[in-house]
GROMACS .gro file of C-alpha atoms in nm:
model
  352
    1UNK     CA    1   2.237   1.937   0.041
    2UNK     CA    2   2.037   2.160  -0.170
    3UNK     CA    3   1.813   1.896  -0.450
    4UNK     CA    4   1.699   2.009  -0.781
    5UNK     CA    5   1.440   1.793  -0.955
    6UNK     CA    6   1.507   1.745  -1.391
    7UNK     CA    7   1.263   2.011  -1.459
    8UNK     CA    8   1.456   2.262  -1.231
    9UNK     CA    9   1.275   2.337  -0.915
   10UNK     CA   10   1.414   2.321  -0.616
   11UNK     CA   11   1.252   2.064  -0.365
   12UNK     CA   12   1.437   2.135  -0.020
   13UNK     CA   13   1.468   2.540  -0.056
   14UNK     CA   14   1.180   2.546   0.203
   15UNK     CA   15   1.497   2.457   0.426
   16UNK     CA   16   1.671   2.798   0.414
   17UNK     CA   17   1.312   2.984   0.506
   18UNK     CA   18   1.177   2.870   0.827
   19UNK     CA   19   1.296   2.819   1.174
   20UNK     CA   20   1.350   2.479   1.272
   21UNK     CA   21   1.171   2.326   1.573
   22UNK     CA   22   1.430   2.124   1.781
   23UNK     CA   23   1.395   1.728   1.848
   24UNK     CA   24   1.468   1.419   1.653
   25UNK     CA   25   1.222   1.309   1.413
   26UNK     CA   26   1.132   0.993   1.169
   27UNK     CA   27   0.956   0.983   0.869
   28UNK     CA   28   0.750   0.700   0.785
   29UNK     CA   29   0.664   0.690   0.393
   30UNK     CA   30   0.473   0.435   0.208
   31UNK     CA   31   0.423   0.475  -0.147
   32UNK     CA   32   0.140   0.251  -0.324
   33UNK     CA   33  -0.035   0.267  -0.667
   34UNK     CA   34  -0.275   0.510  -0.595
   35UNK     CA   35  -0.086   0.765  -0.364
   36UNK     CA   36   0.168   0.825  -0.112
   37UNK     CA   37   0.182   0.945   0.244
   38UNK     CA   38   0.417   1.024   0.415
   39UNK     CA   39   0.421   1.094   0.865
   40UNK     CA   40   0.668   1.266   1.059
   41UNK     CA   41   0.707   1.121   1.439
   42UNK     CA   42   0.885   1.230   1.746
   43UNK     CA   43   1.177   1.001   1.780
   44UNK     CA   44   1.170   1.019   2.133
   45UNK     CA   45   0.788   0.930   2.185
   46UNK     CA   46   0.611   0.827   2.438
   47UNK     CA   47   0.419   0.511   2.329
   48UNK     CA   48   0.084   0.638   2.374
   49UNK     CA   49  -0.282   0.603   2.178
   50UNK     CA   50  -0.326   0.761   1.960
   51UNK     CA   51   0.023   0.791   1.860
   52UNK     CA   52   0.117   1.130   1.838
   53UNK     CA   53   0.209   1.269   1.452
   54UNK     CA   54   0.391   1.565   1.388
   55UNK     CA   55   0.272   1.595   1.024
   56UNK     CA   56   0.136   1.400   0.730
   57UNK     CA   57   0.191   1.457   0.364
   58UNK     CA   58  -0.004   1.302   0.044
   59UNK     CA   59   0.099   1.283  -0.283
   60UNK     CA   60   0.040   1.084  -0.593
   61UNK     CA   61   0.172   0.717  -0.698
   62UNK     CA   62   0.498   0.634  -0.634
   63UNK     CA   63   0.522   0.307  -0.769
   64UNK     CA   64   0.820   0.301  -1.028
   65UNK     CA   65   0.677   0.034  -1.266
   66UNK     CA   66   0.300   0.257  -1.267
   67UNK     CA   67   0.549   0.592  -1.356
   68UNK     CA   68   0.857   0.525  -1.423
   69UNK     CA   69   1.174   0.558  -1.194
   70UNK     CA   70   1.234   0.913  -1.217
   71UNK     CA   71   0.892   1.049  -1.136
   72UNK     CA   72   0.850   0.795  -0.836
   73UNK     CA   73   1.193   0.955  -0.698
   74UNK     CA   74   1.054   1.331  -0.741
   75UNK     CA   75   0.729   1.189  -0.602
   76UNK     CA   76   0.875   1.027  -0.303
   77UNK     CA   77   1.127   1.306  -0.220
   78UNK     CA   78   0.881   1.556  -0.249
   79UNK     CA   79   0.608   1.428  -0.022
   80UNK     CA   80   0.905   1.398   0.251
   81UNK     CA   81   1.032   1.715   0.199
   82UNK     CA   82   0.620   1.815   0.249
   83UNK     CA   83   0.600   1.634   0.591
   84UNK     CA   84   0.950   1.785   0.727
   85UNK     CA   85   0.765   2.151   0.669
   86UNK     CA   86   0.483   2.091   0.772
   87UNK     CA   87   0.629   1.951   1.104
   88UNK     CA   88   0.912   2.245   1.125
   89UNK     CA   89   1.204   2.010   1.086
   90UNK     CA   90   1.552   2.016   0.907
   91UNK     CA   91   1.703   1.674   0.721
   92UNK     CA   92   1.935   1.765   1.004
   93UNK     CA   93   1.687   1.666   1.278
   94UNK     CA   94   1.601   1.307   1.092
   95UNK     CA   95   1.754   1.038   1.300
   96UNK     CA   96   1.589   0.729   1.055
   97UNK     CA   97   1.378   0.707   0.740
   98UNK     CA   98   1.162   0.394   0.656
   99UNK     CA   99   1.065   0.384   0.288
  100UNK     CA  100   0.756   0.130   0.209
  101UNK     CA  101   0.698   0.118  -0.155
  102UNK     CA  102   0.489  -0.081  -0.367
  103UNK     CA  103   0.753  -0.214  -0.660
  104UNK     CA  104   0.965  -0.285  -0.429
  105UNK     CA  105   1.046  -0.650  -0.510
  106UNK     CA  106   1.403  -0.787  -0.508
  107UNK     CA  107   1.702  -0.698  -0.283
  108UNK     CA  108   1.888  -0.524  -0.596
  109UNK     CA  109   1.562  -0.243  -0.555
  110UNK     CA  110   1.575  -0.215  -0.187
  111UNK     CA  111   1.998  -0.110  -0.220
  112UNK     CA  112   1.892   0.093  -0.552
  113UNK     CA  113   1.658   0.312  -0.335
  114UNK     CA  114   1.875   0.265  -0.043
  115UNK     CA  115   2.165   0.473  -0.245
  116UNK     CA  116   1.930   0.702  -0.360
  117UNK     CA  117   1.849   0.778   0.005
  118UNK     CA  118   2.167   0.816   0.152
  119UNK     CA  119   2.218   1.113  -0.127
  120UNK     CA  120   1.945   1.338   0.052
  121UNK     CA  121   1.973   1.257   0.395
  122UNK     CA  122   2.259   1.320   0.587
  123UNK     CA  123   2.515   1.009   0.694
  124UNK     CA  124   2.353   0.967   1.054
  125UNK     CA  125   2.028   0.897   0.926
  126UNK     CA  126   1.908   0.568   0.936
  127UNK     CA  127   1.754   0.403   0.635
  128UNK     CA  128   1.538   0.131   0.570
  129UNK     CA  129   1.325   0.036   0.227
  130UNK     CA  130   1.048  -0.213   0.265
  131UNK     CA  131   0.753  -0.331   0.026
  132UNK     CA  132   0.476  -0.139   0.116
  133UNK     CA  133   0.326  -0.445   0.235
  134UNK     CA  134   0.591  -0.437   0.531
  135UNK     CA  135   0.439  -0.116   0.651
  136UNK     CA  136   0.102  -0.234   0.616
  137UNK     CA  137   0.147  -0.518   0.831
  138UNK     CA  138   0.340  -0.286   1.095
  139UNK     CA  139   0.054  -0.060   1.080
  140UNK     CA  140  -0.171  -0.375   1.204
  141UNK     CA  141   0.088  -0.516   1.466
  142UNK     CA  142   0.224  -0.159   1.603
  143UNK     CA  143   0.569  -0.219   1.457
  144UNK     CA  144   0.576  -0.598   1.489
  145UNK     CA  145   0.646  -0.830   1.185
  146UNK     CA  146   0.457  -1.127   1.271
  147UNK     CA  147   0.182  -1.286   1.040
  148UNK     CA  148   0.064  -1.223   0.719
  149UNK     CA  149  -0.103  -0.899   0.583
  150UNK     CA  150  -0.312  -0.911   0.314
  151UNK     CA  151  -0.336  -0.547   0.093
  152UNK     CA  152  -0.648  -0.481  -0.140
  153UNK     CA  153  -0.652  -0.172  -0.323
  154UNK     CA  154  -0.567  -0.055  -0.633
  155UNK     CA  155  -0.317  -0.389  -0.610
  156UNK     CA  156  -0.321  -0.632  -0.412
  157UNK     CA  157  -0.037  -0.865  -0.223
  158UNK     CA  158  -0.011  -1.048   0.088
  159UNK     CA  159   0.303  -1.053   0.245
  160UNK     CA  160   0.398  -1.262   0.617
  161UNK     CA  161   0.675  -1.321   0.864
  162UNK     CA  162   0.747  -1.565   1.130
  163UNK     CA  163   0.886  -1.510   1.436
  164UNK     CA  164   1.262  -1.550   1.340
  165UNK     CA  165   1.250  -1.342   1.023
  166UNK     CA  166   1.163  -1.574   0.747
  167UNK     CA  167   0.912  -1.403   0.511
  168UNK     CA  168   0.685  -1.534   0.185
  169UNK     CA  169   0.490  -1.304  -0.030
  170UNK     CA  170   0.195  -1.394  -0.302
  171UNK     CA  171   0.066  -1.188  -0.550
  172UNK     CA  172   0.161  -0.826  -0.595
  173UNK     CA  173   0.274  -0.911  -0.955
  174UNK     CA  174   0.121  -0.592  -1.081
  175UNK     CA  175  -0.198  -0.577  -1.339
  176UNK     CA  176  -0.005  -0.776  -1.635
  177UNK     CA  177   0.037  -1.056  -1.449
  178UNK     CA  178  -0.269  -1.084  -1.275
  179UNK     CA  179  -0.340  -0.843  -0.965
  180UNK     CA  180  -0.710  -1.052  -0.933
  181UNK     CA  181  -0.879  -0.958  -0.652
  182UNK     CA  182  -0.744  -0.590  -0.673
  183UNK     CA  183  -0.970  -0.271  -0.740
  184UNK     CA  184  -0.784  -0.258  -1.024
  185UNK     CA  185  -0.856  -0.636  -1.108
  186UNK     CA  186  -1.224  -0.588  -1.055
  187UNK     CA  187  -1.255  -0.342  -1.266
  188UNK     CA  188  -1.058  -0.437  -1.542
  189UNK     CA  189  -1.270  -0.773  -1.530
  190UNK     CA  190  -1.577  -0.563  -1.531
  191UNK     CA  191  -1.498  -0.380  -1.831
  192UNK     CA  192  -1.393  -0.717  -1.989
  193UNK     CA  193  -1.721  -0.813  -1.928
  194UNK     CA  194  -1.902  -0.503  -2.038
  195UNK     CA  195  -1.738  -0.515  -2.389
  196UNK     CA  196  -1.796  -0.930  -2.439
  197UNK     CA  197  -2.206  -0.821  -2.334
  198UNK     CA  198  -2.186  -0.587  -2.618
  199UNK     CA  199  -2.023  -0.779  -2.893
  200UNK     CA  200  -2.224  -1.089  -2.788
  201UNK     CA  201  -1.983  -1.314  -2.646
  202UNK     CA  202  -2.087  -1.298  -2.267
  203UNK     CA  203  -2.394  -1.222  -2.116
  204UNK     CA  204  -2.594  -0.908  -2.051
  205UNK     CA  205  -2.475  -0.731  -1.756
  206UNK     CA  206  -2.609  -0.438  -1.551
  207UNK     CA  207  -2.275  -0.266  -1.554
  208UNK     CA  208  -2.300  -0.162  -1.882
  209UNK     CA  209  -2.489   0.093  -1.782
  210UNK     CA  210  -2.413   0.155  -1.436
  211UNK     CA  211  -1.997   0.194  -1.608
  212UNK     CA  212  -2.159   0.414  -1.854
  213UNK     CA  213  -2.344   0.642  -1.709
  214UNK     CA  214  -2.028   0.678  -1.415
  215UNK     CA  215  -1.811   0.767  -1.729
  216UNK     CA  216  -2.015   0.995  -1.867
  217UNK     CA  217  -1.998   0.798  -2.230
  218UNK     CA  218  -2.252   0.705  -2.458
  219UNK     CA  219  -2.209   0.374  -2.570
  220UNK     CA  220  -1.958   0.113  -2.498
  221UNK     CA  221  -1.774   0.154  -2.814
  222UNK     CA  222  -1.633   0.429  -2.610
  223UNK     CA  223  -1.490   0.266  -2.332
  224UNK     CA  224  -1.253   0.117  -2.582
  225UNK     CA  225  -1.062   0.498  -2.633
  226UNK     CA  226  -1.153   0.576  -2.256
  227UNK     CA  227  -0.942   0.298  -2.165
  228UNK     CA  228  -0.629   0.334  -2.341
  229UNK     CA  229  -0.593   0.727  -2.344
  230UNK     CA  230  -0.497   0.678  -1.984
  231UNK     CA  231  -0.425   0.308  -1.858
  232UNK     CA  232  -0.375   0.412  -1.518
  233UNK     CA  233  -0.421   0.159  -1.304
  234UNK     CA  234  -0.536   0.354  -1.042
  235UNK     CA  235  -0.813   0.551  -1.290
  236UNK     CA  236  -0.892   0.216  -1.387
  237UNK     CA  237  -0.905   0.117  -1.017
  238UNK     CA  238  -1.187   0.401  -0.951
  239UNK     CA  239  -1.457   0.212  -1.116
  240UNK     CA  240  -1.467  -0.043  -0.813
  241UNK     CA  241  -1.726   0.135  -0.640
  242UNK     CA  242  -1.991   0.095  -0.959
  243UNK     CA  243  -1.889  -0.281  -0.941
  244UNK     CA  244  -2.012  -0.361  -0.599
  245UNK     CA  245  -2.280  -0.130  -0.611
  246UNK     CA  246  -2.403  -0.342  -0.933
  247UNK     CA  247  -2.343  -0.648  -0.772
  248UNK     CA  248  -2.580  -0.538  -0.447
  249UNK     CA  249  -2.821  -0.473  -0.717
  250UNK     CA  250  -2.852  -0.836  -0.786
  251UNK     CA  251  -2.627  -0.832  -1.119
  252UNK     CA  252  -2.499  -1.174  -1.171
  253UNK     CA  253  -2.197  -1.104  -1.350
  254UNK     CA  254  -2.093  -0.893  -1.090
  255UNK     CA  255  -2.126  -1.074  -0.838
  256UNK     CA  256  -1.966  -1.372  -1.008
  257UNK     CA  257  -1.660  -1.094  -1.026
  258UNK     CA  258  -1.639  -1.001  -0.676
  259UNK     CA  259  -1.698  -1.371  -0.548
  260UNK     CA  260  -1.406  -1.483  -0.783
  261UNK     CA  261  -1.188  -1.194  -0.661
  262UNK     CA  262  -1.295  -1.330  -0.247
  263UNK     CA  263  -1.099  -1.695  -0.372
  264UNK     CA  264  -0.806  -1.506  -0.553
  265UNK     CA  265  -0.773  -1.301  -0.182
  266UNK     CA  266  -0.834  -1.614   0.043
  267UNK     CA  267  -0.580  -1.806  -0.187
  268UNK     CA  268  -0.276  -1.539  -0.140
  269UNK     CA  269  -0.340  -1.533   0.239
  270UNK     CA  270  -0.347  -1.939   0.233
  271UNK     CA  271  -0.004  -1.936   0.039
  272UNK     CA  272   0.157  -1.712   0.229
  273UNK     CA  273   0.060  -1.912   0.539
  274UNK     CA  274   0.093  -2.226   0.408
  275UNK     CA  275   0.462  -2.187   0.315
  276UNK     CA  276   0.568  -1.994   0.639
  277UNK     CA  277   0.350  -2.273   0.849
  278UNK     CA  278   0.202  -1.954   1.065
  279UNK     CA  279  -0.086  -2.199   1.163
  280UNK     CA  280   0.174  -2.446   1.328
  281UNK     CA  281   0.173  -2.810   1.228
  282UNK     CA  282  -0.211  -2.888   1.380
  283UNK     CA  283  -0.311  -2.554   1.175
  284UNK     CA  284  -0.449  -2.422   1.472
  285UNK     CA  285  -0.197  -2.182   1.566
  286UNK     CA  286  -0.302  -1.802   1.652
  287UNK     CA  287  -0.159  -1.543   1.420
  288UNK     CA  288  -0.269  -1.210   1.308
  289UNK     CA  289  -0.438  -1.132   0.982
  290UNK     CA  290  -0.382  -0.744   0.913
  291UNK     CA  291  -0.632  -0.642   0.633
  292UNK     CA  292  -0.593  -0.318   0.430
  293UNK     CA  293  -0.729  -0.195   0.117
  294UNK     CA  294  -1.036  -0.020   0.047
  295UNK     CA  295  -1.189  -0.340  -0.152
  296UNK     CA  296  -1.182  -0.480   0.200
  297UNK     CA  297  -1.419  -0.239   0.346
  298UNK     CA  298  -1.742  -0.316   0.427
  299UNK     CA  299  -2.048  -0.229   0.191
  300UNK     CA  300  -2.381  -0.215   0.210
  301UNK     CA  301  -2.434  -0.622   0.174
  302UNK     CA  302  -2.157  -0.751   0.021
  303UNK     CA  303  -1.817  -0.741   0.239
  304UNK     CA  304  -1.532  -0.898   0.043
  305UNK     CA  305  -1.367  -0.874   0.393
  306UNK     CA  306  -1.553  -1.049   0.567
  307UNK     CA  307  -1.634  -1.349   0.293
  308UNK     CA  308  -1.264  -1.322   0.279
  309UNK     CA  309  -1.172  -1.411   0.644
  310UNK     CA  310  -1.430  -1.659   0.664
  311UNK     CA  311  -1.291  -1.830   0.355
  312UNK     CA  312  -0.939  -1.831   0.540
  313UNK     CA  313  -1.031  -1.954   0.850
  314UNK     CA  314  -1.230  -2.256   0.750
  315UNK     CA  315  -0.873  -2.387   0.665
  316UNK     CA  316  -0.697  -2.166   0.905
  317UNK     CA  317  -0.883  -2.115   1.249
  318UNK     CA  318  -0.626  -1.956   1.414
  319UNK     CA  319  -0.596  -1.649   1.181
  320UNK     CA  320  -0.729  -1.347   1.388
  321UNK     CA  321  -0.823  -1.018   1.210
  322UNK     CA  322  -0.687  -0.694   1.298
  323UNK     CA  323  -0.822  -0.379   1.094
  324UNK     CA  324  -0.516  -0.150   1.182
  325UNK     CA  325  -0.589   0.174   1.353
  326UNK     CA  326  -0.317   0.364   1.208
  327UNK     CA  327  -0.238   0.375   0.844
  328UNK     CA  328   0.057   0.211   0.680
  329UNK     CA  329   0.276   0.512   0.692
  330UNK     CA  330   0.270   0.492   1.054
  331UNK     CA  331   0.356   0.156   1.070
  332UNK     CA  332   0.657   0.267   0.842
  333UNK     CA  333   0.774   0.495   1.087
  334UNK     CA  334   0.662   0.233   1.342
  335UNK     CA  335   0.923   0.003   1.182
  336UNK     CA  336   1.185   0.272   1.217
  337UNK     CA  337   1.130   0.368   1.561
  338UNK     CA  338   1.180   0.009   1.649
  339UNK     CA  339   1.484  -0.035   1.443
  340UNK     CA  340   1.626   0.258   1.633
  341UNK     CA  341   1.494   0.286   1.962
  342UNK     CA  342   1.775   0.090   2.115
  343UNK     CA  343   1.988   0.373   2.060
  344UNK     CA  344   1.790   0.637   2.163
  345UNK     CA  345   1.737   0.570   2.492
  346UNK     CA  346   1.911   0.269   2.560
  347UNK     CA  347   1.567   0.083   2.558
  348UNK     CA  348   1.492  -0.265   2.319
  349UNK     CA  349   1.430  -0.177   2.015
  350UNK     CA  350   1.041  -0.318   1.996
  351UNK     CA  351   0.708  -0.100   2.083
  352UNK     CA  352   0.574  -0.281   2.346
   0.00000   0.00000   0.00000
């Protein structure tokens, strides 16, 4: 089962070199914009805190419509093959695989990646391919897919399930059709706004400078060839930091950014819960909110987060926040582990 990526190296040769460790494991991958992890976990674990991982593996984006198909593959295979050597396994010792990708939008790409799969895993492994919004949720609900999650970072989406399966998504569309409320969103307004400042069709802004002088360029004329020799989205996605910093600073163009990007957040969540009626018919129901995404971390004094949930629950009181304590790879090999628990030791197949 020896794989050869298009520029010739081999990506599974570390296979014939070391000596195995024995005991099942899953891999738990989830591929975003701006990088991908992936965690190897015993399959026969005890459910404890923390949960114990075998290995973890980074590499870069994996999203097919950020790179392109063929890079997203190498990417994605290569970041497992990373995590199986790390943890001293074999392909042979995988019993399941759970594949969370951002990109991952119709059924057609879930069996597209699904028959990719099955060509570099052997024919007992089981495999699953999720949106990487799945995982994120799982990573918030230990494996459960109940509520809505709401990702902010270099994209953004919000994704939800009910009880009995039915799922909704909103947003996720990628940058060209409007990722608002997304590092990369933020950004890309803030450089808007930067150029209209300079040509004299908005208003002065602090972040001409602040963008500037993080750049390392001279004069906004340049952010014109900074822009398109590398459109990124996750370069792009970078400048977020300079953004809220400027708006903390008092900057009112900033901050008229980041409080438009809290109602383009609060609006996916309220979609999303809205057409899967989480909130029950009184709109009081309890369900959990998972939030993810570094533009939802707290800052100095302004946390999108939190203006976020508060924005959500004035219409939604029974949304609860959960700030997962695993990442969403875990909660991709969370997903697994559920899917195939049954069968491993004749348990249900849910984390309790």
């Amino acid at each position: 089962m020896q794989r050869y990526t298009k520029t010739g190296g081999e990506i599974w040769d570390m296979e014939e070199s070391q000596s195995p460790r024995m005991g099942s494991v899953i891999l738990g991958v989830d591929g975003g914009a701006g990088n991908t992890v992936c965690v190897c976990i015993p399959a026969a674990m005890p459910f404890a805190d923390p949960l114990p991982v075998l290995s973890r593996a980074v590499a870069g984006c994996s999203n097919h419509n950020s790179v392109g198909e063929d890079k997203a593959r190498e990417t994605l295979e290569r970041v497992m093959a990373q995590a199986l050597l790390k943890a001293r396994r074999r392909r042979s010792n995988v019993c399941a695989v759970c594949l969370a990708v951002a990109g991952v939008n119709h059924p057609i790409d879930q069996q597209r990646m699904l028959d990719w799969l099955r060509e570099i895993f052997p024919s007992h492994v089981k495999l699953f391919v999720e949106n990487d919004a799945v995982a994120a949720l799982a990573s918030g609900t230990m494996g459960k897919l109940h509520g809505c999650v709401l990702i902010a970072g270099t994209g953004t989406i919000a994704y939800g399930f009910t009880r009995d399966g039915r799922e909704a998504r909103a947003a996720g569309a990628g940058p060209v059709l409007g990722d608002w409320g997304s590092a990369y969103g933020i950004s890309a307004q803030a450089l808007t706004a930067v150029v209209r400042a300079y040509d004299g069709r908005g208003p002065e802004t602090a972040l001409t400078n602040s963008i500037l002088d993080f750049l390392g360029l001279a004069s906004p004329d340049e952010l014109i060839g900074w822009t398109y020799e590398d459109q990124s989205w996750a370069r792009i996605a970078d400048l977020l930091p300079v953004v809220v910093e400027s708006a903390e600073a008092g900057d009112e163009v900033a901050n008229k950014i980041l409080h438009n990007s809290v109602g383009e957040l609060a609006s996916s969540v309220k979609a999303v819960v809205q057409r899967l009626e989480l909130s029950g018919e009184d709109g009081k129901d309890h369900f959990p909110l998972v939030m993810v995404g570094k533009v939802l971390m707290a800052n100095k004094r302004w946390d999108i987060g939190k203006e976020v949930i508060d924005c959500v629950t004035k219409t939604y009181p029974g949304a609860y926040p959960i700030h997962p304590k695993v990442e969403p790879a875990v909660g991709a090999a969370l997903l697994a582990w559920n899917a195939v628990a049954s069968e491993l030791d004749g348990s249900p197949g849910t984390v309790a």
